[in-house]
CSV table of C-alpha atoms in Angstrom, one decimal:
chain,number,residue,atom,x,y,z
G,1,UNK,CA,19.1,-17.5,-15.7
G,2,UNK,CA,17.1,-20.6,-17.1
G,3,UNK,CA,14.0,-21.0,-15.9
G,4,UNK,CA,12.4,-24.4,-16.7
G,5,UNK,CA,8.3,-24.2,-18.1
G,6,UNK,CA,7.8,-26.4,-15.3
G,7,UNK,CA,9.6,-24.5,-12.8
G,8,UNK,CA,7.1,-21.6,-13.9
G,9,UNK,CA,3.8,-23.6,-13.2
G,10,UNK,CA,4.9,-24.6,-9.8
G,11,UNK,CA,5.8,-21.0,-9.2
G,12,UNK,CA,2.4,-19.9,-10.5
G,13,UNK,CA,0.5,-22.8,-9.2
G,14,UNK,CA,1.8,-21.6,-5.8
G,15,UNK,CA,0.9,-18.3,-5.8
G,16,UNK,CA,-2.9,-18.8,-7.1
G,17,UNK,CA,-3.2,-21.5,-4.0
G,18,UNK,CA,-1.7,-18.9,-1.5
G,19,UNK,CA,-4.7,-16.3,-2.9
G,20,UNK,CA,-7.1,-19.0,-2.7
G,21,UNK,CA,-6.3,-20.2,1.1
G,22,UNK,CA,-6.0,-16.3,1.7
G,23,UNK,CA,-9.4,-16.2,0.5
G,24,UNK,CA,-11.4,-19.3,1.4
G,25,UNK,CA,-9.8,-19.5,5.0
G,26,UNK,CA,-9.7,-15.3,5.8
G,27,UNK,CA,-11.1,-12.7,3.7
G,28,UNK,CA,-14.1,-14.5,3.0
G,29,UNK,CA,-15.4,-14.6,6.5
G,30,UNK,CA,-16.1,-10.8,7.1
G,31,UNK,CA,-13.6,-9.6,10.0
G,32,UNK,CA,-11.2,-7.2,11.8
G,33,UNK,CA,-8.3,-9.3,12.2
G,34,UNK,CA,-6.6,-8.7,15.5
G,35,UNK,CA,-3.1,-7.7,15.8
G,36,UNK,CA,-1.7,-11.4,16.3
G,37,UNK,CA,-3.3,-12.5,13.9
G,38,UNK,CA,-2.0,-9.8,11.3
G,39,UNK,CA,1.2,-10.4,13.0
G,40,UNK,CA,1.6,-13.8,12.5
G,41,UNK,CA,-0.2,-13.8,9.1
G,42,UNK,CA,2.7,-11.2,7.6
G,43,UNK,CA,5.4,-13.2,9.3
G,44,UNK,CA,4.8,-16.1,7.2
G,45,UNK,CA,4.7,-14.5,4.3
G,46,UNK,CA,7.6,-12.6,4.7
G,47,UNK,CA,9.4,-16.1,6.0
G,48,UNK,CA,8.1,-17.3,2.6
G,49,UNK,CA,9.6,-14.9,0.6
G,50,UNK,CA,13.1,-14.6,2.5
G,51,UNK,CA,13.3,-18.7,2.0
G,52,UNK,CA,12.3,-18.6,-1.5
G,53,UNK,CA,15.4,-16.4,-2.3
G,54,UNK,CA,17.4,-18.5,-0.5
G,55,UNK,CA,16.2,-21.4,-2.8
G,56,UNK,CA,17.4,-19.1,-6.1
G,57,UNK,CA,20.6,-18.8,-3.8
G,58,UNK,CA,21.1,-22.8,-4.0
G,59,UNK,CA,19.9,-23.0,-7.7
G,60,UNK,CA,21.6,-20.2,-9.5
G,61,UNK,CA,23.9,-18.3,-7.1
G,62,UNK,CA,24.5,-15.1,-5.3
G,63,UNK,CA,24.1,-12.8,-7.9
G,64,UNK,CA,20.8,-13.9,-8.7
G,65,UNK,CA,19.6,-13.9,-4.9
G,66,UNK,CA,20.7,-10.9,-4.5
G,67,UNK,CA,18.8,-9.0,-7.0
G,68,UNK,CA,16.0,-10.8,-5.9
G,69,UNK,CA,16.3,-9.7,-2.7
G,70,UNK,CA,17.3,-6.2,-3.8
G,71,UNK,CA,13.6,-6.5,-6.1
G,72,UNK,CA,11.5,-7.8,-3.0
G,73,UNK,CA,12.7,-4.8,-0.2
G,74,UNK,CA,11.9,-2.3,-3.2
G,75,UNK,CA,8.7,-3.4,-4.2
G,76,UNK,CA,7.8,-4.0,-0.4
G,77,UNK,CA,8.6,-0.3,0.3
G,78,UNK,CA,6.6,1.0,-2.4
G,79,UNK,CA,3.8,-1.5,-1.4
G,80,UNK,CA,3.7,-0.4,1.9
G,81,UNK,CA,3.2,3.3,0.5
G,82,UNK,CA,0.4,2.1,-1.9
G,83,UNK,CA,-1.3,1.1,1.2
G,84,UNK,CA,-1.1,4.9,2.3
G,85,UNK,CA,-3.9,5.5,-0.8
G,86,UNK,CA,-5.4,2.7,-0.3
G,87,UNK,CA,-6.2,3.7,3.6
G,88,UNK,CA,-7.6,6.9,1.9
G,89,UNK,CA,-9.8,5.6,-0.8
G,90,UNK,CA,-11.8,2.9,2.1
G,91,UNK,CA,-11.8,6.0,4.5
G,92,UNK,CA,-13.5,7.7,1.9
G,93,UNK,CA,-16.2,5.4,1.2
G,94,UNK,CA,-16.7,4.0,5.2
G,95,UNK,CA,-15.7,0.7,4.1
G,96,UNK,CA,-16.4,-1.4,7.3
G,97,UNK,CA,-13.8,-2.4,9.1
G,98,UNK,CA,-14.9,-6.3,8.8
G,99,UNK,CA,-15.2,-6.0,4.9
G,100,UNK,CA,-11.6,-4.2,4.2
G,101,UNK,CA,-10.1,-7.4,4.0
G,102,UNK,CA,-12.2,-8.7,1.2
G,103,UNK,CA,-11.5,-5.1,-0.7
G,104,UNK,CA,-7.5,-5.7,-0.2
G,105,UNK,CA,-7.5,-9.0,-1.5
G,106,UNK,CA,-8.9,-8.0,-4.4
G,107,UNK,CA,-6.8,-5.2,-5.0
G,108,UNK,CA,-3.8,-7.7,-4.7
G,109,UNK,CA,-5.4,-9.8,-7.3
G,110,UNK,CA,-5.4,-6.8,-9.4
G,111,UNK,CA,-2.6,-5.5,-9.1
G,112,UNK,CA,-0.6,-9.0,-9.8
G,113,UNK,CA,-2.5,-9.3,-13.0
G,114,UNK,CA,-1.8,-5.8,-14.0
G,115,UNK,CA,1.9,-6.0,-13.1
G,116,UNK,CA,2.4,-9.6,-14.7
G,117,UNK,CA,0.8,-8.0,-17.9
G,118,UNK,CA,3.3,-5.0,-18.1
G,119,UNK,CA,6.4,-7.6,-16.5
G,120,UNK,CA,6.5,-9.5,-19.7
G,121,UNK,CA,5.5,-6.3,-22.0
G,122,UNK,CA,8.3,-4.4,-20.1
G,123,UNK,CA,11.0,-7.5,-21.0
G,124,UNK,CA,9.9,-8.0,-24.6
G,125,UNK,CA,10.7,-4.5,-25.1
G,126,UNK,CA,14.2,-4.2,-23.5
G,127,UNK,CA,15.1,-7.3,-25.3
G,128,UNK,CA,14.3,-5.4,-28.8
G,129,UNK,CA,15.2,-2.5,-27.6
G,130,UNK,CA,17.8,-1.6,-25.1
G,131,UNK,CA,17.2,2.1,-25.0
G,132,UNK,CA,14.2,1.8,-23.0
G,133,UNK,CA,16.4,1.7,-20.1
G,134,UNK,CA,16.7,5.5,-20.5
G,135,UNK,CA,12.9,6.0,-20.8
G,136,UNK,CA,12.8,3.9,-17.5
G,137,UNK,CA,15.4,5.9,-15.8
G,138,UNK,CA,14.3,9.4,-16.2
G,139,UNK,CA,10.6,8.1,-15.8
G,140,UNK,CA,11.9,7.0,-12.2
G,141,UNK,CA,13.5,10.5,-11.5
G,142,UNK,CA,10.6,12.4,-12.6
G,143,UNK,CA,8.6,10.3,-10.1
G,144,UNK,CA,11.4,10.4,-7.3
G,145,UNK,CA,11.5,14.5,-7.9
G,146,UNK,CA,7.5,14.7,-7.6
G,147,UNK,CA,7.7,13.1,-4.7
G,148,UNK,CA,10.6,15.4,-3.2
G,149,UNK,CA,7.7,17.9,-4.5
G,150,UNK,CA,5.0,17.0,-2.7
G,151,UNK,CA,3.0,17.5,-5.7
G,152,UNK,CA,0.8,14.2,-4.6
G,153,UNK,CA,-1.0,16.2,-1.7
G,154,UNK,CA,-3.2,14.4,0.6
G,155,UNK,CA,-6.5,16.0,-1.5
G,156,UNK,CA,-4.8,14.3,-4.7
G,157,UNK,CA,-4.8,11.1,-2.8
G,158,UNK,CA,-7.8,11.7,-1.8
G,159,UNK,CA,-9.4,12.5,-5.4
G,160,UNK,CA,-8.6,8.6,-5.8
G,161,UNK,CA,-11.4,7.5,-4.5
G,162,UNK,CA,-13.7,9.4,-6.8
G,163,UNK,CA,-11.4,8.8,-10.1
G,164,UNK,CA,-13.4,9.3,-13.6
G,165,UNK,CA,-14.9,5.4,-13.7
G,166,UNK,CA,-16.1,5.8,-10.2
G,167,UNK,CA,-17.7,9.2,-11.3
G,168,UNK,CA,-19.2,7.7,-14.5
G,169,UNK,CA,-21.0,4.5,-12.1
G,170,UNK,CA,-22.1,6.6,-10.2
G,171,UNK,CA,-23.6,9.2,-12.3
G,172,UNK,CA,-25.1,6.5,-14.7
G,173,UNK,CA,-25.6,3.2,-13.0
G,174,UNK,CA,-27.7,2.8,-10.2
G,175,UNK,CA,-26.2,2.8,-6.7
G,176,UNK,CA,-27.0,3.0,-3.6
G,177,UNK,CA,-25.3,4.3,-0.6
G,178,UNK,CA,-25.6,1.8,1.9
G,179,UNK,CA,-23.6,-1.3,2.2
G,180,UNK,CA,-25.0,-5.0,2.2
G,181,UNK,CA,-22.8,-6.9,4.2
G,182,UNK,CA,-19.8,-7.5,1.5
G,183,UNK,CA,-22.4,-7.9,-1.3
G,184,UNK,CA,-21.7,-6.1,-4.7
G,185,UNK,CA,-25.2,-5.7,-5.6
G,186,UNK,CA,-28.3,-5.8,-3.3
G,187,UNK,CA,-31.8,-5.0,-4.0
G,188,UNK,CA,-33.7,-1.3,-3.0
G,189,UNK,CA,-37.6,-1.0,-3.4
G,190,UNK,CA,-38.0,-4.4,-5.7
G,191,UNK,CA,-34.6,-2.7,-7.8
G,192,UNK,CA,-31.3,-4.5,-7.9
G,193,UNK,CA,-28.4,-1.6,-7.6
G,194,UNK,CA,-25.0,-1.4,-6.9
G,195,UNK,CA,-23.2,-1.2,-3.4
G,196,UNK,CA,-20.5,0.7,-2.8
G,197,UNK,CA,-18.2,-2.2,-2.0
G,198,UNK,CA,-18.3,-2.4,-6.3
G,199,UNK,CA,-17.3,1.2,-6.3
G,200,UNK,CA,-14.6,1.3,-3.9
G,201,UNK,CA,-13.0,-1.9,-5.6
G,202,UNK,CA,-13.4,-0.3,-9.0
G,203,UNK,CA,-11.3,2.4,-7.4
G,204,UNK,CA,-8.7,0.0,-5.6
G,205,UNK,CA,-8.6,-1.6,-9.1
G,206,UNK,CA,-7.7,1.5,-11.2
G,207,UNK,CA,-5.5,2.9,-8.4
G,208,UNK,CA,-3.1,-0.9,-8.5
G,209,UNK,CA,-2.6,-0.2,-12.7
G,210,UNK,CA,-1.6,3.1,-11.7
G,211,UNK,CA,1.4,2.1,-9.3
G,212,UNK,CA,2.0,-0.4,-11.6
G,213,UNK,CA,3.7,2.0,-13.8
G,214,UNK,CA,6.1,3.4,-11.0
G,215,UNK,CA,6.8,-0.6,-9.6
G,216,UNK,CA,7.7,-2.2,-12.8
G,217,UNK,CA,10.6,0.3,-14.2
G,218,UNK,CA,12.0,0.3,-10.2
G,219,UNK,CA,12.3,-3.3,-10.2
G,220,UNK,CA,13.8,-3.5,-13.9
G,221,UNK,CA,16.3,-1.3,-12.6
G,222,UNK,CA,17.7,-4.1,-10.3
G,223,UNK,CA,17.7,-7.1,-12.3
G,224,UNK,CA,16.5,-7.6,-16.1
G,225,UNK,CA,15.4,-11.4,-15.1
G,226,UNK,CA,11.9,-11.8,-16.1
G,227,UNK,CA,11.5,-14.2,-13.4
G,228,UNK,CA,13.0,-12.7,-10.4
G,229,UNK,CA,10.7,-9.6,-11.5
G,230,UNK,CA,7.7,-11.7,-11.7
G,231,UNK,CA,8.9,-13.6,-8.7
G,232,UNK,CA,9.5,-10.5,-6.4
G,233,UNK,CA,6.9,-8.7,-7.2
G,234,UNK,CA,4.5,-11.5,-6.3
G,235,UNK,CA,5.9,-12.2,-2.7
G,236,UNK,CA,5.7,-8.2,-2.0
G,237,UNK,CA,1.6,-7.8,-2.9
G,238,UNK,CA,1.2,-11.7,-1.3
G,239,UNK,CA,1.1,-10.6,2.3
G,240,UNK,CA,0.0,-6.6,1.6
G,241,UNK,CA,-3.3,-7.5,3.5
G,242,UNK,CA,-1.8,-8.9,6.6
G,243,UNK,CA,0.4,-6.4,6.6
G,244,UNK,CA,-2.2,-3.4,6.0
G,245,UNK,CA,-4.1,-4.0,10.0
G,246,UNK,CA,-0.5,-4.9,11.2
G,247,UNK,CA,1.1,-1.3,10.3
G,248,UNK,CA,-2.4,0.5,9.9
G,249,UNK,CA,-1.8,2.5,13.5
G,250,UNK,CA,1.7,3.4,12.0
G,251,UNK,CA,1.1,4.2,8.5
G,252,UNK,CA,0.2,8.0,9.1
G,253,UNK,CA,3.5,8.3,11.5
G,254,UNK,CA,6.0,7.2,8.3
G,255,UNK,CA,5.9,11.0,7.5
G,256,UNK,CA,9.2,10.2,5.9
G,257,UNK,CA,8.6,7.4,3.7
G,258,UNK,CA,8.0,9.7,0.8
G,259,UNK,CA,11.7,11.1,0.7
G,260,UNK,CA,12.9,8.0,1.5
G,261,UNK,CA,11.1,6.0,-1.5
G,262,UNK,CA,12.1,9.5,-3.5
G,263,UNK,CA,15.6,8.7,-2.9
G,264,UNK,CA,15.5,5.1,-3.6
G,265,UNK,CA,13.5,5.3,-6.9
G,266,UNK,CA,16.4,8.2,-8.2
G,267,UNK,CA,18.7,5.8,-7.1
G,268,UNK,CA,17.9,3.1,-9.6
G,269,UNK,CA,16.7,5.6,-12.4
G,270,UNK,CA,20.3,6.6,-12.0
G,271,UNK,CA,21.5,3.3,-12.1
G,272,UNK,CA,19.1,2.4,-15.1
G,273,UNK,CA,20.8,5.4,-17.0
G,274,UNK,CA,24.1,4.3,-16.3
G,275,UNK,CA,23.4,0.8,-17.7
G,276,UNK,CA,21.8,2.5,-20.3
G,277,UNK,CA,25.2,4.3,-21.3
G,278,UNK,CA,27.0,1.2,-20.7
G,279,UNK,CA,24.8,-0.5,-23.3
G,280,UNK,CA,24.5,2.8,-25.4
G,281,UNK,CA,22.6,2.0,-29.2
G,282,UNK,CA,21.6,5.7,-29.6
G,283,UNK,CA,23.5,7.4,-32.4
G,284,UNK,CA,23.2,10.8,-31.2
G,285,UNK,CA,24.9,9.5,-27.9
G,286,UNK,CA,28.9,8.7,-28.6
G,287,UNK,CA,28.2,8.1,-32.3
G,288,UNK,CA,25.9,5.3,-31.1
G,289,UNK,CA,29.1,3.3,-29.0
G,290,UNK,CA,28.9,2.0,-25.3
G,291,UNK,CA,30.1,4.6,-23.1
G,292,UNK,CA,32.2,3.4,-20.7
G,293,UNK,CA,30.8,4.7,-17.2
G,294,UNK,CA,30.9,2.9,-13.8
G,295,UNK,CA,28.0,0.7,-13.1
G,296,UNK,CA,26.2,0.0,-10.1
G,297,UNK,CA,26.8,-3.5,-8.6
G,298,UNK,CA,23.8,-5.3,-7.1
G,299,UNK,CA,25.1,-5.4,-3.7
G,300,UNK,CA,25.5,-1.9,-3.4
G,301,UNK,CA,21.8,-1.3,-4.9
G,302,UNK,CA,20.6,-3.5,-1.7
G,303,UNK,CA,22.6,-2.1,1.1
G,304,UNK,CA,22.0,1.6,-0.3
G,305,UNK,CA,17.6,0.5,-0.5
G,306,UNK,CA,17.8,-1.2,2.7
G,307,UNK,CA,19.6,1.5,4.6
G,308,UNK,CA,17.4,4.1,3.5
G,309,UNK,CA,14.5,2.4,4.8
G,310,UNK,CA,15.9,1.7,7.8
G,311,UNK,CA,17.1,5.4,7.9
G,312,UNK,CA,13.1,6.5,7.1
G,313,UNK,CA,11.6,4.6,9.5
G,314,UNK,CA,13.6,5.6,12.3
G,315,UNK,CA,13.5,9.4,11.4
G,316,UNK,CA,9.8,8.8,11.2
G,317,UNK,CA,9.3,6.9,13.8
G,318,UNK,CA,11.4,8.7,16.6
G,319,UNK,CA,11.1,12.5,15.6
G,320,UNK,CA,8.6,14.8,17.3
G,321,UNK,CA,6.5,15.4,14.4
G,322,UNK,CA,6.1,11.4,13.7
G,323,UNK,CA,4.7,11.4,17.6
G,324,UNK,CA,2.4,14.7,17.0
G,325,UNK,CA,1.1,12.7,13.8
G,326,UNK,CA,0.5,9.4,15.8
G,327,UNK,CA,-1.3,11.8,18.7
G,328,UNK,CA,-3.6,14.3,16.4
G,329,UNK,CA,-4.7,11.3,13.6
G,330,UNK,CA,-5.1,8.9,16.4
G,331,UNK,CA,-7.9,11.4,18.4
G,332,UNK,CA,-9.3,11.9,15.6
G,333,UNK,CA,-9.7,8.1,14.0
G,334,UNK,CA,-10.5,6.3,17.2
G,335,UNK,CA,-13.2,9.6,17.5
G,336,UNK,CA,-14.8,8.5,13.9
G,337,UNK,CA,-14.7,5.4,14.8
G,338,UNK,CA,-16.9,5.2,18.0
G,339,UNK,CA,-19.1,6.9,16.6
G,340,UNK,CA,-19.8,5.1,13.5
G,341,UNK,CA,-20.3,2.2,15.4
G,342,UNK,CA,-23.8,0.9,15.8
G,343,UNK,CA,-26.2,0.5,18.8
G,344,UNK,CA,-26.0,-3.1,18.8
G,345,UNK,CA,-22.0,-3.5,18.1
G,346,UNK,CA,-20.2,-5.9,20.8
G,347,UNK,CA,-19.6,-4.3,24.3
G,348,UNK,CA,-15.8,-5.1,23.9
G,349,UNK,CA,-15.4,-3.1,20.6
G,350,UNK,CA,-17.4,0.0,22.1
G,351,UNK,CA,-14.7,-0.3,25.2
G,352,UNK,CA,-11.6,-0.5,22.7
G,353,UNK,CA,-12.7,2.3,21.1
G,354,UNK,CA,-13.6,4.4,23.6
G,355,UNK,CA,-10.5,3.9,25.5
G,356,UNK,CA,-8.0,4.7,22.5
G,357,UNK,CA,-10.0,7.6,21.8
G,358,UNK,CA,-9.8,9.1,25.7
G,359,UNK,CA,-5.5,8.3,25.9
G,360,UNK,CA,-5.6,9.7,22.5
G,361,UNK,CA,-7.6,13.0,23.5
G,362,UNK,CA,-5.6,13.0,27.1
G,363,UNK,CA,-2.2,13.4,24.5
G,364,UNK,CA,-3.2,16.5,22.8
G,365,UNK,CA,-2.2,18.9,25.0
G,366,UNK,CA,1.2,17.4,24.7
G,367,UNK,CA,1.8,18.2,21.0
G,368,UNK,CA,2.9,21.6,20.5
G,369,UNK,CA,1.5,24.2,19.1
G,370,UNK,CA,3.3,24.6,15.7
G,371,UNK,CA,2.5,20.8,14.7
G,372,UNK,CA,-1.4,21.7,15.7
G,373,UNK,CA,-1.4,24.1,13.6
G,374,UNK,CA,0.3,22.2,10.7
G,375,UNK,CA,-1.8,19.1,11.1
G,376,UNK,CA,-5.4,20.5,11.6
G,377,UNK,CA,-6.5,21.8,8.9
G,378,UNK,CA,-10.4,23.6,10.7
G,379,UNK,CA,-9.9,23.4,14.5
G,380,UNK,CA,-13.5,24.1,15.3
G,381,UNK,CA,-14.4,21.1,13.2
G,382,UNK,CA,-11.3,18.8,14.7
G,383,UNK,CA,-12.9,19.6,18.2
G,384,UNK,CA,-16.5,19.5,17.2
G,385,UNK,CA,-15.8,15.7,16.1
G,386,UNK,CA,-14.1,15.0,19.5
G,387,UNK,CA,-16.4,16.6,21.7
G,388,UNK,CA,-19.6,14.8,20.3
G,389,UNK,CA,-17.4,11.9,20.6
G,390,UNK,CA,-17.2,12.0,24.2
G,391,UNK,CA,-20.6,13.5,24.5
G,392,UNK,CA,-21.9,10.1,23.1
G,393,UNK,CA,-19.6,8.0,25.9
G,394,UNK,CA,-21.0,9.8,28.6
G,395,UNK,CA,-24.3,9.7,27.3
G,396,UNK,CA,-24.2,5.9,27.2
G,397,UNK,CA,-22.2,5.5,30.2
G,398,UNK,CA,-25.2,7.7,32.2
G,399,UNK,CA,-27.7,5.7,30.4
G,400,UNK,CA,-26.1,1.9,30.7
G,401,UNK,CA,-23.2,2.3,32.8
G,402,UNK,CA,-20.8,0.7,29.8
G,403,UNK,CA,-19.3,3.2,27.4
């Protein structure tokens, strides 16, 4: 594939302008955005991404559209389960609502640097050394069999959020725990400290370099084209945010995304070993000749990743433990939520909330008993959070007739 230097400064020229508008025109302002907007927000960015394989399709072909594609729908699913830990980390640290956007963003920034950086490490190394796509292969099964595992338990995830930098910031830089606004710094008794908003990005930070190691080898698995990696990789973070308040009610109801990502990234490490053989340097390996094995063709490799996903998402979506998931996390997030909110927050968000958390709290008795007792971890503390929920509503509604 030949890539012209100028075609790569468009490319990259585009992408820095997308972050900026994102930024200038969205996160900068402090907000919640509402579902259209997230809606219409991912939709472009997804339209973008769709058309600008169709573009490769005119300029070099099928076969290089379709591993982008193939590239893109991987790195989209595994983006979409970063967002799982990144849910956790701002949970965590009570990141207002308003201010997440600014926090994504940045951890989008991030994570393209991080993943450009090991992009062009990761294709100066299979170009002196072909072997690598062995290390990348059984690196990918190791991953896809941890996550068959469950060894990345919801308290690992969690554990994210206070990661050994945060730990160290906190133990010897002076913090605070109250937020300014979106500040990073802000002043307490005459002293200038650190926000949280510096901590949780620190963690977001960290956290993107860490998935950056699982990404990279999936994607190389698919095509070896520096940029279609690049290319792909960028499109899947570009509309993350948007697409973080447009799936954040659904995220905790993908209770299958894990096997379905485990499946997809064994997958490819079996097709990167199979390449490997086929390209085979190793001496101790067929006295160091190409083993002639079948390889997987790029088609296949995107109609076995996208019906997995749509496999996932279905089971997920439709099965009676994705609905008990959507009922017992829902109670108990809208629950948090109203009462976190302030005194003087708008009459309209105090209604919201208080009405999700009701229909939420009117479900429960409709989830049976064996996914209760699955999904709550202390019941007297699950109720004790929902009954001073609604003790507040009725309290206000008593005192001011508005919930």
């Amino acid at each position: 594939m030949e890539v012209s230097g100028l075609q790569w400064g468009i490319t990259i020229a585009v992408i820095v302008g997308l972050l900026a508008y994102d930024f200038i025109f969205h996160a900068r302002k402090p907000h919640e955005p509402s579902i259209k907007e997230a809606a219409l927000w991912t939709s472009l960015y997804v339209s973008l991404a769709l058309i600008f394989g169709l573009l490769i399709l005119f300029w070099d072909g099928p076969g290089f559209a379709a591993q982008y594609y193939a590239g893109f729908v991987t790195e989209q699913a595994l983006s979409v389960d970063n967002l799982f830990v990144f849910l956790i980390i701002m949970a965590s640290f009570k990141v207002p609502r308003a201010d997440q956007q600014k926090v994504l963003l940045f951890g989008i920034v991030v994570a393209l640097i991080a993943r450009t950086v090991f992009i062009f490490i990761g294709a100066a190394a299979i170009n002196r050394w072909s072997a690598l796509f062995y290390v990348f292969g059984l690196f990918l099964l190791y991953t896809a069999g941890n996550l068959v595992k469950g060894e990345v338990t919801d308290k690992d995830e969690g554990d994210e959020a206070n990661n050994v930098m945060v730990r160290l910031a906190k133990r010897f830089l002076k913090t605070t725990d109250e937020y300014d606004g979106d500040k990073l710094f802000t002043e307490v008794d005459g002293k200038r400290v650190m926000t949280p908003m510096l901590l949780v990005m620190v963690a977001i930070g960290l956290t993107d370099i860490m998935f950056a190691l699982d990404s990279i080898p999936a994607i190389f698995g698919l095509t070896q084209e520096t940029y279609i990696v690049f290319t792909a990789t960028a499109f899947s973070l570009m509309g993350l945010r948007q697409l973080y308040f447009l799936i954040d009610g659904l995220l905790d109801r993908l209770i299958y995304l894990s096997w379905g990502l485990a499946i997809i990234l064994g997958f490819i490490g079996v097709k990167l070993i199979l390449h490997a053989l086929h390209e085979n340097t190793l001496p101790f390996i067929n006295d160091g000749e190409p083993v002639h094995v079948v390889e997987v063709t790029t088609g296949f490799s995107l109609a076995v990743i996208l019906g997995v996903l749509v496999v996932t998402v279905l089971a997920s979506l439709f099965s009676p433990k994705g609905r008990a998931v959507r009922i017992v996390n829902g109670a108990r997030d809208w629950a948090e939520r109203y009462l976190d909110l302030p005194e003087d927050a708008p009459r309209d968000e105090r209604v919201k909330a208080a009405e999700k958390m009701t229909r939420y709290r009117d479900l429960l008795p409709t989830v049976k008993e064996k996914y209760r007792d699955e999904l709550i971890e202390s019941e007297a503390r699950y109720h004790d959070l929902l009954e001073r929920a609604h003790g507040l509503k009725q309290h206000r509604i008593a005192e001011t007739g508005t919930r």
